[in-house]
Coordinates of C-alpha atoms in Angstrom, one line a residue:
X29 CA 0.0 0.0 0.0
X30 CA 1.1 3.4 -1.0
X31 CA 0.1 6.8 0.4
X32 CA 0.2 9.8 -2.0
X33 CA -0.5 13.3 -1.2
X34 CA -2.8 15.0 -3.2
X35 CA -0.6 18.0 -4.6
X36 CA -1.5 20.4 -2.3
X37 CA -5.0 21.0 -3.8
X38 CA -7.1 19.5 -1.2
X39 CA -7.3 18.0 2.2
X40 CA -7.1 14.7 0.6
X41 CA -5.3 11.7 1.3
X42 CA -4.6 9.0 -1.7
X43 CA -4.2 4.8 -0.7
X44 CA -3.1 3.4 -3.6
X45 CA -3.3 -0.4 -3.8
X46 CA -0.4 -2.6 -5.1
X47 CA -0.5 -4.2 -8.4
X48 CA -2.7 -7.9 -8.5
X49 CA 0.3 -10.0 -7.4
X50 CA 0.0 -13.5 -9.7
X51 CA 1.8 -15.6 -7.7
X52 CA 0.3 -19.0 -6.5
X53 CA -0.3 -19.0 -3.1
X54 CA 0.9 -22.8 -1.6
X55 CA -1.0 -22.1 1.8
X56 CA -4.0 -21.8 0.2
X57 CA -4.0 -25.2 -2.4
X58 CA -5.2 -28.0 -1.7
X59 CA -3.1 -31.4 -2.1
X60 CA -3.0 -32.5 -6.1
X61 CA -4.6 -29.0 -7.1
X62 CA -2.8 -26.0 -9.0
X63 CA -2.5 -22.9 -7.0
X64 CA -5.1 -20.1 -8.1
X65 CA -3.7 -16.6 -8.8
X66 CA -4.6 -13.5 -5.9
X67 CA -6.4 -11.1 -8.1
X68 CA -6.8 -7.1 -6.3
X69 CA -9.9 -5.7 -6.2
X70 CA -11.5 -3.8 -9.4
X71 CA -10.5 -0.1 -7.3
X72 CA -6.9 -0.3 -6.3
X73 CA -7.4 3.5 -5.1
X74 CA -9.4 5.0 -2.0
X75 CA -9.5 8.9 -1.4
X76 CA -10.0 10.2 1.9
X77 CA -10.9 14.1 2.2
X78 CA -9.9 15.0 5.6
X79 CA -12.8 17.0 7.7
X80 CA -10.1 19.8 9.2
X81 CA -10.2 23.1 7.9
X82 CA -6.8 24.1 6.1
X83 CA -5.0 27.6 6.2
X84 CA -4.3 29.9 4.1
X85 CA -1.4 32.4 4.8
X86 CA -4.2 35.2 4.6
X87 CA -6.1 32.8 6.9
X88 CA -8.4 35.9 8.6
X89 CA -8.9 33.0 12.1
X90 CA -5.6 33.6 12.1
X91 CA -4.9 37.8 11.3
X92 CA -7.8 37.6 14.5
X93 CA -5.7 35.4 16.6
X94 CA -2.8 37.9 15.7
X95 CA -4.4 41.0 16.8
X96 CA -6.0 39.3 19.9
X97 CA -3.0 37.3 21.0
X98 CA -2.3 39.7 23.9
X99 CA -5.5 39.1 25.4
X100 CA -6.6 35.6 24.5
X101 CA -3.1 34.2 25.6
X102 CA -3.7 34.5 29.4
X103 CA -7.0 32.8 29.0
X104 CA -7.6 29.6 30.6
X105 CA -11.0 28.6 28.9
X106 CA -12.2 29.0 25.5
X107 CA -15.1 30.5 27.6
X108 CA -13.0 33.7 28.4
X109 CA -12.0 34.2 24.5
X110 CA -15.9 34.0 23.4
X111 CA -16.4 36.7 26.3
X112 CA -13.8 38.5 24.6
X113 CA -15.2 38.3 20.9
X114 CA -18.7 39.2 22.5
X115 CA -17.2 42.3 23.6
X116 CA -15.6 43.0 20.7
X117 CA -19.2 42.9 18.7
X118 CA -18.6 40.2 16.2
X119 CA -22.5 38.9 14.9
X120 CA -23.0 35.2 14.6
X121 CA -23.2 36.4 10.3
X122 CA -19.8 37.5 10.7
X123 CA -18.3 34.5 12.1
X124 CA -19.8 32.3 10.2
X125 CA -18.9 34.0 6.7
X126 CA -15.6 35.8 7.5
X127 CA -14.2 33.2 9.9
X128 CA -15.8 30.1 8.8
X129 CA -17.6 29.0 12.3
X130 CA -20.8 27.9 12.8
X131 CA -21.0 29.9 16.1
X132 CA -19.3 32.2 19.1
X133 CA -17.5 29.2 20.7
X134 CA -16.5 27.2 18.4
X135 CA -14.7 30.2 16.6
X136 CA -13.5 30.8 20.3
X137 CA -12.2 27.2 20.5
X138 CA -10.1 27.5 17.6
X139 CA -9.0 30.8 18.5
X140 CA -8.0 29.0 22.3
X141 CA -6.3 26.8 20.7
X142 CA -4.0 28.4 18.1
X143 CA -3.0 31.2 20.3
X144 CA -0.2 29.6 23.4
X145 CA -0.9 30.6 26.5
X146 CA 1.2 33.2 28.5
X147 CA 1.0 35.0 32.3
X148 CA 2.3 38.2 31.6
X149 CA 3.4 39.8 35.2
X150 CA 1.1 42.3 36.5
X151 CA 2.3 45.4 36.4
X152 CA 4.5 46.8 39.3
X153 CA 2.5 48.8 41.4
X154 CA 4.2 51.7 43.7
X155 CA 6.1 50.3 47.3
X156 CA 3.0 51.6 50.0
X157 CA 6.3 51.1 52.5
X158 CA 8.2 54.0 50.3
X159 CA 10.7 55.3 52.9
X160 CA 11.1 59.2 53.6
X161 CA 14.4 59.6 53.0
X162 CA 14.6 62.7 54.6
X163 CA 12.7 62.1 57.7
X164 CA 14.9 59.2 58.7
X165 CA 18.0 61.1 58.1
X166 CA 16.6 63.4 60.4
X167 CA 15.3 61.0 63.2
X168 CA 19.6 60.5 63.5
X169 CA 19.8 63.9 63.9
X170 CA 17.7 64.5 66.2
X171 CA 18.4 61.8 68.7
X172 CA 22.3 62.8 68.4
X173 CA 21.9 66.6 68.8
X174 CA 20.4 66.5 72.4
X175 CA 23.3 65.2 74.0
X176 CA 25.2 68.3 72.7
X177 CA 23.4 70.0 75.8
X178 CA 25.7 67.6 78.5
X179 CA 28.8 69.2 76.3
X180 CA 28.0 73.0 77.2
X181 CA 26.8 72.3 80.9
X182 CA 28.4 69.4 82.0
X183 CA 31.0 71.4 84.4
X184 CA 28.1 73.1 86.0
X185 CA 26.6 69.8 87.4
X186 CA 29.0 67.0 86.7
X187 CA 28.9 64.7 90.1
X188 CA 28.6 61.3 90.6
X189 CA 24.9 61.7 92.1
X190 CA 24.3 64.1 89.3
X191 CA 25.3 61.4 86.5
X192 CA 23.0 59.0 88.2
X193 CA 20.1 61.9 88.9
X194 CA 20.3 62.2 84.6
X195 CA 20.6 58.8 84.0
X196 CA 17.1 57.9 86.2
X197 CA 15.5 61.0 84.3
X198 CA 16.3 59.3 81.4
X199 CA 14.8 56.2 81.8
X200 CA 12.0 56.9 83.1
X201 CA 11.4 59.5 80.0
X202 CA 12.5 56.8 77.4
X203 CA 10.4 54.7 78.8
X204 CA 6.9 57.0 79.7
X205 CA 7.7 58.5 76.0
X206 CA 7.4 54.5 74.3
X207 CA 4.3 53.6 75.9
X208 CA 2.7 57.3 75.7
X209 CA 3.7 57.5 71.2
X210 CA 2.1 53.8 71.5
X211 CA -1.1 55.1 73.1
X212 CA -1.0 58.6 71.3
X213 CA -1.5 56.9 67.6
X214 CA -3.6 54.1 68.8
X215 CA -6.0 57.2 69.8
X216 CA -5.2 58.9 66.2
X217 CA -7.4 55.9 64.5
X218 CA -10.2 58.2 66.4
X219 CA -8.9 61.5 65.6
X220 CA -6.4 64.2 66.2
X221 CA -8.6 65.5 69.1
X222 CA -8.6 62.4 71.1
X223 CA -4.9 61.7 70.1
X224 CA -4.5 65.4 71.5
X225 CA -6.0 65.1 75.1
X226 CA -3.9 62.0 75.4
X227 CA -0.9 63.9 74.5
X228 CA -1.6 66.8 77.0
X229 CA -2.2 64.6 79.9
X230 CA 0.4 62.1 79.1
X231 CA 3.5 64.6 78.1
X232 CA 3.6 66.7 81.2
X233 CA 2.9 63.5 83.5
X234 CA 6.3 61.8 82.3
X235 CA 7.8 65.2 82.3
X236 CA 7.2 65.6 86.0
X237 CA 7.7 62.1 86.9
X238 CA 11.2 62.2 85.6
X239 CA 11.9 65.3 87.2
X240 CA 10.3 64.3 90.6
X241 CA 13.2 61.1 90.0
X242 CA 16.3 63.7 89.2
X243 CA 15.1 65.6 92.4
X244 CA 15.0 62.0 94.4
X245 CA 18.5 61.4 93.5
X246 CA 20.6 64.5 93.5
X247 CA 18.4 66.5 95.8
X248 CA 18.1 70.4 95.1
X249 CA 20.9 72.2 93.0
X250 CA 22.2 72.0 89.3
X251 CA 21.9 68.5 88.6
X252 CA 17.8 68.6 89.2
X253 CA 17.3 71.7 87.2
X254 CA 19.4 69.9 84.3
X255 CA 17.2 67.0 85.0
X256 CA 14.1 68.6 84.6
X257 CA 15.1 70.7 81.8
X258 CA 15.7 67.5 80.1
X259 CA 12.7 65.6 81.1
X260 CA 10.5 68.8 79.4
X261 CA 12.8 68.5 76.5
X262 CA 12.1 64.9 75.9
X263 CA 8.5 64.7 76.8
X264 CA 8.3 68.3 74.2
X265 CA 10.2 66.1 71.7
X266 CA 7.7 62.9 71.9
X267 CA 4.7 65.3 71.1
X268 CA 6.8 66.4 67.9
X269 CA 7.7 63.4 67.0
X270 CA 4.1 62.0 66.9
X271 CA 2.9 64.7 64.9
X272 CA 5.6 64.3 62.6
X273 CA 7.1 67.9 63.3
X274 CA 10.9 66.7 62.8
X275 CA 12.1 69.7 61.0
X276 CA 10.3 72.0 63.7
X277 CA 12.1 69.7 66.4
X278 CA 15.4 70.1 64.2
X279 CA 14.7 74.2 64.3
X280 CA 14.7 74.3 68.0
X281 CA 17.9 72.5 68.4
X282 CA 19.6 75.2 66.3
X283 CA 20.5 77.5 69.4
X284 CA 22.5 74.3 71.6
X285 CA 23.9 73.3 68.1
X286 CA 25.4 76.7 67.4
X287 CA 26.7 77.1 70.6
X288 CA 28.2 73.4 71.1
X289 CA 29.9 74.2 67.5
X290 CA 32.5 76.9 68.9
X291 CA 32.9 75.2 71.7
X292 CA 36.8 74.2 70.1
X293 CA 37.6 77.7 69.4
X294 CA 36.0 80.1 72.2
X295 CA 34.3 79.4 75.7
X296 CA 30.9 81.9 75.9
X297 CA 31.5 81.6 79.5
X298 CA 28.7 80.8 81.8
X299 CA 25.6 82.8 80.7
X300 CA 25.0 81.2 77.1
X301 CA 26.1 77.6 78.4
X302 CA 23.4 78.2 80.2
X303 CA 20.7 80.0 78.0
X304 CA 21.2 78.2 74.8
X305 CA 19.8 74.8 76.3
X306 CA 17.2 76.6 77.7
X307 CA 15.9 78.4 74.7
X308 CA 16.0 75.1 73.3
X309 CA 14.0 73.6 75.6
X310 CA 11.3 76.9 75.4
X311 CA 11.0 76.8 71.9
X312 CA 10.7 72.7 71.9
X313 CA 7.7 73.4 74.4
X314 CA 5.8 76.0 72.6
X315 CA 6.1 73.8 69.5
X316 CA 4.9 70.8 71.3
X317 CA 2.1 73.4 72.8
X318 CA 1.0 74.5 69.5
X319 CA 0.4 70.9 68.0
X320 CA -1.3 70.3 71.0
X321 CA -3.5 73.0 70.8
X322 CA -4.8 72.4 66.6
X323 CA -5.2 68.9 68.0
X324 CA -7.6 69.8 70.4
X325 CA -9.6 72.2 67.8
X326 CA -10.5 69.5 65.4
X327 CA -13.3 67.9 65.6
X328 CA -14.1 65.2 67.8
X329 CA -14.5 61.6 66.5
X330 CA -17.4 59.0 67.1
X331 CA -17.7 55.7 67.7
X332 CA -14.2 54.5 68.6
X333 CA -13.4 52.8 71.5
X334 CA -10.9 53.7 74.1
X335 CA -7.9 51.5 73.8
X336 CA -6.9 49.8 76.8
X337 CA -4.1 50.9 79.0
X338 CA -2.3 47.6 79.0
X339 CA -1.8 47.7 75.6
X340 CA 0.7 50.2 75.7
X341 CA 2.7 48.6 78.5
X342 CA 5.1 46.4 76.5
X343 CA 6.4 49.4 74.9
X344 CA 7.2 51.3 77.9
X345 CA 8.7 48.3 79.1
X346 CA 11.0 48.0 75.7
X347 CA 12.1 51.5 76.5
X348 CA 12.4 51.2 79.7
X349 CA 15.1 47.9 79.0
X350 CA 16.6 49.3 75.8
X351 CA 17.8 52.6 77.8
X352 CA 19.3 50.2 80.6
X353 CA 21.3 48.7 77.7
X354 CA 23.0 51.7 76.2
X355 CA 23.5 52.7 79.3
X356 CA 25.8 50.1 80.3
X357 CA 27.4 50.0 77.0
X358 CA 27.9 53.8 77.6
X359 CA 29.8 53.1 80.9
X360 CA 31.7 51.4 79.3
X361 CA 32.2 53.3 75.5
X362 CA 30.7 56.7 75.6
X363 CA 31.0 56.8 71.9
X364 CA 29.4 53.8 71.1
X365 CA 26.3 55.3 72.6
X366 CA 27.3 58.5 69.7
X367 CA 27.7 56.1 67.2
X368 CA 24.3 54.4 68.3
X369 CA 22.2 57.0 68.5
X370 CA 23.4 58.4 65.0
X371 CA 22.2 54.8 63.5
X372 CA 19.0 55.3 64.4
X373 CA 17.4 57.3 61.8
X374 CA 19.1 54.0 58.6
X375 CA 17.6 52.0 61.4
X376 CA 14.5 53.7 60.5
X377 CA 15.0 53.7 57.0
X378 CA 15.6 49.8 56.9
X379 CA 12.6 48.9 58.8
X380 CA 11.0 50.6 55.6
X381 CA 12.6 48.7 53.6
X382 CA 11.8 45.3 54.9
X383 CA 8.5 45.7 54.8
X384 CA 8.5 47.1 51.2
X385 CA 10.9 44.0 50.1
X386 CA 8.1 41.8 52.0
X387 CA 5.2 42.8 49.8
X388 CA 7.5 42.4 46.7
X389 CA 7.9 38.9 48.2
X390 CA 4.9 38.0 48.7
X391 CA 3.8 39.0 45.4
X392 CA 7.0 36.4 43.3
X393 CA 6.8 33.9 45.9
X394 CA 3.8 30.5 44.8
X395 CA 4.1 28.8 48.1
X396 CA 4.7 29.7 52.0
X397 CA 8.3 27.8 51.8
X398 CA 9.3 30.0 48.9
X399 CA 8.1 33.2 50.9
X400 CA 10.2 31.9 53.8
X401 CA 12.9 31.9 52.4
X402 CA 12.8 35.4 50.5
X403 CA 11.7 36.6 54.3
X404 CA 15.0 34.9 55.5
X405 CA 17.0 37.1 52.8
X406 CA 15.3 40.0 53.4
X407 CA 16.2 39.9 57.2
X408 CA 19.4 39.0 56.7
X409 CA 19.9 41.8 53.9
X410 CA 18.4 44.6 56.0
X411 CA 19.8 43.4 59.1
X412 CA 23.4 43.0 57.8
X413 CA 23.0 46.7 55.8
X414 CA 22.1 48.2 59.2
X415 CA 25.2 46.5 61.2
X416 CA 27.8 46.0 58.7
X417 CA 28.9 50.2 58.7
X418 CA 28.7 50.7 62.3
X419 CA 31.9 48.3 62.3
X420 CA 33.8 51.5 60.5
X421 CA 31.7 53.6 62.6
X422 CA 32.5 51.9 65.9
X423 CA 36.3 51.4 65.2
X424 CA 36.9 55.1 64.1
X425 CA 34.8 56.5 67.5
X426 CA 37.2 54.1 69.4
X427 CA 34.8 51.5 70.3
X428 CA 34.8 47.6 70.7
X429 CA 32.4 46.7 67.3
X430 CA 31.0 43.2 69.2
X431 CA 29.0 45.3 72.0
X432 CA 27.8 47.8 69.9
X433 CA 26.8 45.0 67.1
X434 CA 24.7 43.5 69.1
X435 CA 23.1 45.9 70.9
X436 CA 22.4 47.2 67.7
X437 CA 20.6 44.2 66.8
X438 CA 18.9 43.7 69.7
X439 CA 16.9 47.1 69.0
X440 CA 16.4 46.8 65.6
X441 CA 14.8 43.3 65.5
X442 CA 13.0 44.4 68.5
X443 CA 11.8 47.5 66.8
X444 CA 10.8 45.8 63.6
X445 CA 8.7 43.3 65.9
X446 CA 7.2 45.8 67.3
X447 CA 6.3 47.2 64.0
X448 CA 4.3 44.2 63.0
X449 CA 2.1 44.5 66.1
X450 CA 4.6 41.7 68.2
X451 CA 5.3 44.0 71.6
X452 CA 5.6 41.4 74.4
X453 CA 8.3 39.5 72.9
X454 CA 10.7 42.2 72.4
X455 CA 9.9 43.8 75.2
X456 CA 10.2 40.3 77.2
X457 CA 13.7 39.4 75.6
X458 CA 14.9 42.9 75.9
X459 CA 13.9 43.4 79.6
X460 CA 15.8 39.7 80.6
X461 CA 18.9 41.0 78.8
X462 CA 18.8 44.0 81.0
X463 CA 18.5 42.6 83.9
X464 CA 21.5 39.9 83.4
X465 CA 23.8 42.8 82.6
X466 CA 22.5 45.0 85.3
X467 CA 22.8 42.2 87.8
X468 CA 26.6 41.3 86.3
X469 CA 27.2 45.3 86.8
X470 CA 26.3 45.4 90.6
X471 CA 27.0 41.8 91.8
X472 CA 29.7 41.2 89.9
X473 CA 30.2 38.4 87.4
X474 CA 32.9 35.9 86.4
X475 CA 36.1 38.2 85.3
X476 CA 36.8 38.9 82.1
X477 CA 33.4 37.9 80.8
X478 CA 31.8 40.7 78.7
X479 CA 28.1 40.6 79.9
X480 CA 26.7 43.3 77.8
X481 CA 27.9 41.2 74.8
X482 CA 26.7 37.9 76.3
X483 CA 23.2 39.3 77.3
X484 CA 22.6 41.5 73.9
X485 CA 23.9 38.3 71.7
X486 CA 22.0 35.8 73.3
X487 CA 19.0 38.5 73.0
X488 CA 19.4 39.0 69.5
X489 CA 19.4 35.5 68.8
X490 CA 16.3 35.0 70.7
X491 CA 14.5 37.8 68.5
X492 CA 16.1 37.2 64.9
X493 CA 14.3 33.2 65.8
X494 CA 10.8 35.1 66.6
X495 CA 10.6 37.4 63.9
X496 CA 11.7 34.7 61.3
X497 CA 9.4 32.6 62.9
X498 CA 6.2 35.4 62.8
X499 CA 7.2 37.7 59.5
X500 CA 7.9 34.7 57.1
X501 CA 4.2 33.8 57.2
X502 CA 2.5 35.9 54.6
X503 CA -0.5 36.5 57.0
X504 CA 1.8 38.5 59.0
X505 CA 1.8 41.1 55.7
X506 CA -1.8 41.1 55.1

């Protein structure tokens, strides 16, 4: 048997039978008889016209699927490429004489099946975790600029019960100012007006606990006025920060900033070391006095709830253990604590990032083991950009790096928990590292074992587990 093509002119295939074939066939004679001949049938040739349609270059099913290949190829049923040729307005007369169909779908069909399917991405839409680049640089300013104040007064109050009287003020504002911002934009989800009366309670209620506390431990003189001047700076400062008033914060500083800054070439003597802080710490109150004030004209909100008073506990109590922390690195490495303090506004910017990089995971990763790993790199790539220059920064301020590294990362995991919502266990970890190295500072310890480094390390392990734990689930980024 032979199969011919029909020369192109048809959808037709040729079998052409073999020539009669003549020669006796001994299976099929009988004993003592002569073989007949085989003889072929009369037609030796059968035509079969195939049903399939054939195409033409100028095929117009095919100039179609070439205009719509954009939008049938993501289809995943012919149903979705009839939908589409509905809404285009092709009439059952046109797809029946134009494109040779006897209806909608089964032009559709054809039209799903010549065209290969492709997922184009979506299109990139804009990071809602866009970092200000500005406002974080300025959130390292303005932690760093403060302590300019302890340059131009220090000799008018420097004492051993002073130190302490300033560190106490300290932590007690660090730690009133965590749980009061907490509270303050909890109460912002009801409006500036309840946000507002929370604020002007809450501000000068840590300012005069914390001064009360100076008072309590260097009794009257220069170290308590210091002490409450910066108690009212800080509790001032928290109110500004809340609002998002940094360059108004950054104006008031300009007055201590001038006059720390020709403090290498010419003393002012004892009159500005004295006024510049407190103008300072004026204008910082009248700013924090003004927000305070438009707050409490707007107009009040309805139907929110008062948040509980608990809730913002944790985040005093981070505060409260992350100030014990630098401090006893700062016994240690004053300029550390510079260096520190500096990082916090890349901190800032980082914490940004991570939860930008997070949303661009969720949306590459298919499956919660691919998103855990991408959360993995994205830690470990904001956490390593956020430690790896204060080694520089720590080695040209004269400090050990290992302290300072992992204090560093202590806070920052600790702050990006708390970012998520996760307080208690940052606030837990934190708070049991501060009290091993506060109990190795006045009990004394094994020599020669570094206990801030011990503590904040064995912390910072504790917190990088949790947070990979919690943030490489994608429910924790809905």
């Amino acid at each position: 048997m032979a199969l011919e093509p029909d020369g192109g002119q048809g959808d037709t295939l040729a079998l052409r039978l073999a020539a009669p074939d003549t020669t006796p066939s001994p299976r099929l004679a009988a004993p003592g008889t002569t073989p007949s001949p085989r003889l072929a049938a009369p037609d030796t040739t059968l035509a079969l016209r195939l049903p399939r349609r054939r195409r033409t270059p100028d095929d117009p099913v095919d100039v179609l699927a070439a205009e719509l290949a954009d939008r049938i190829g993501p289809a995943v049923h012919a149903y979705e490429v009839a939908a589409l040729l509905e809404s285009e307005g092709l009439t059952g007369e046109q797809i029946r004489e134009r494109y040779g169909h006897p209806d909608l779908f089964s032009l559709a069909a054809d039209l799903y099946r010549r065209v290969p399917r492709s997922f184009p991405e979506p299109p990139r839409g804009p990071d809602p975790w866009a970092p200000d680049h500005v406002r974080c640089a300025l959130r390292g300013a303005l932690f760093a600029l403060p302590g300019l104040a302890y340059l131009l007064t220090g000799g008018m109050w420097h004492s051993p019960r002073g130190v302490y009287a300033l560190v106490a003020a300290g932590l007690l504002s660090w730690a009133w100012g965590q749980a009061l911002s907490h509270r303050a934009y909890l109460r912002l989800a009801a409006g500036p007006r309840e946000a507002g009366r929370t604020l002007l309670v809450g501000a000068p209620t840590g300012a005069l606990l914390a001064s009360a506390a100076a008072l309590a431990v260097a009794g009257p003189g220069p170290a308590a006025l210091f002490g409450a001047g910066q108690s009212l700076y800080l509790a001032a400062a928290g109110v500004l920060l809340v609002r998002g008033r940094e360059r108004l914060l950054l104006g008031t500083l300009v007055p201590l900033a001038a006059g720390a800054a020709v403090l290498p070439w010419w003393d002012p003597g004892p009159l500005p070391r004295i006024a510049l802080p407190a103008l300072t710490v004026v204008l910082a109150v009248a700013g924090a006095g003004r927000e305070v004030r438009g707050m409490l004209g707007a107009p009040a909100g309805y139907g929110a709830t008062r948040p509980p008073l608990p809730a913002s506990v944790p985040y005093g109590l981070f505060g409260l253990a992350a100030g014990a922390l630098v401090v006893s690195v700062g016994r240690q490495q004053p300029w550390a604590v510079v260096v520190l303090t500096v990082s916090m506004g890349p901190a800032e910017w980082l914490l940004y990032r991570f939860r930008g990089l997070s949303v661009a995971a969720l949306r590459a990763s298919a499956d919660e083991a691919g998103f855990l790993l991408r959360s993995a790199r994205t830690l470990a790539l904001c956490l390593g950009g956020y430690l790896l220059p204060l080694v520089p920064a720590a080695l040209l301020a004269g400090a050990e790096p290992a302290p300072l590294l992992a204090l560093a990362a202590v806070l920052w995991t600790a702050l990006l928990l708390q970012a998520f919502g996760r307080a208690w266990l940052p606030a837990a970890v934190t708070a049991a590292a501060a009290a091993g190295v506060v109990a190795a500072t006045l009990l004394g310890g094994p020599p020669g074992t570094p206990w801030p480094l011990v503590c904040c390390g064995t912390a910072a392990g504790v917190l990088l587990i949790g947070a990979l734990r919690y943030l490489g689930r994608p429910t924790a980024h809905s």
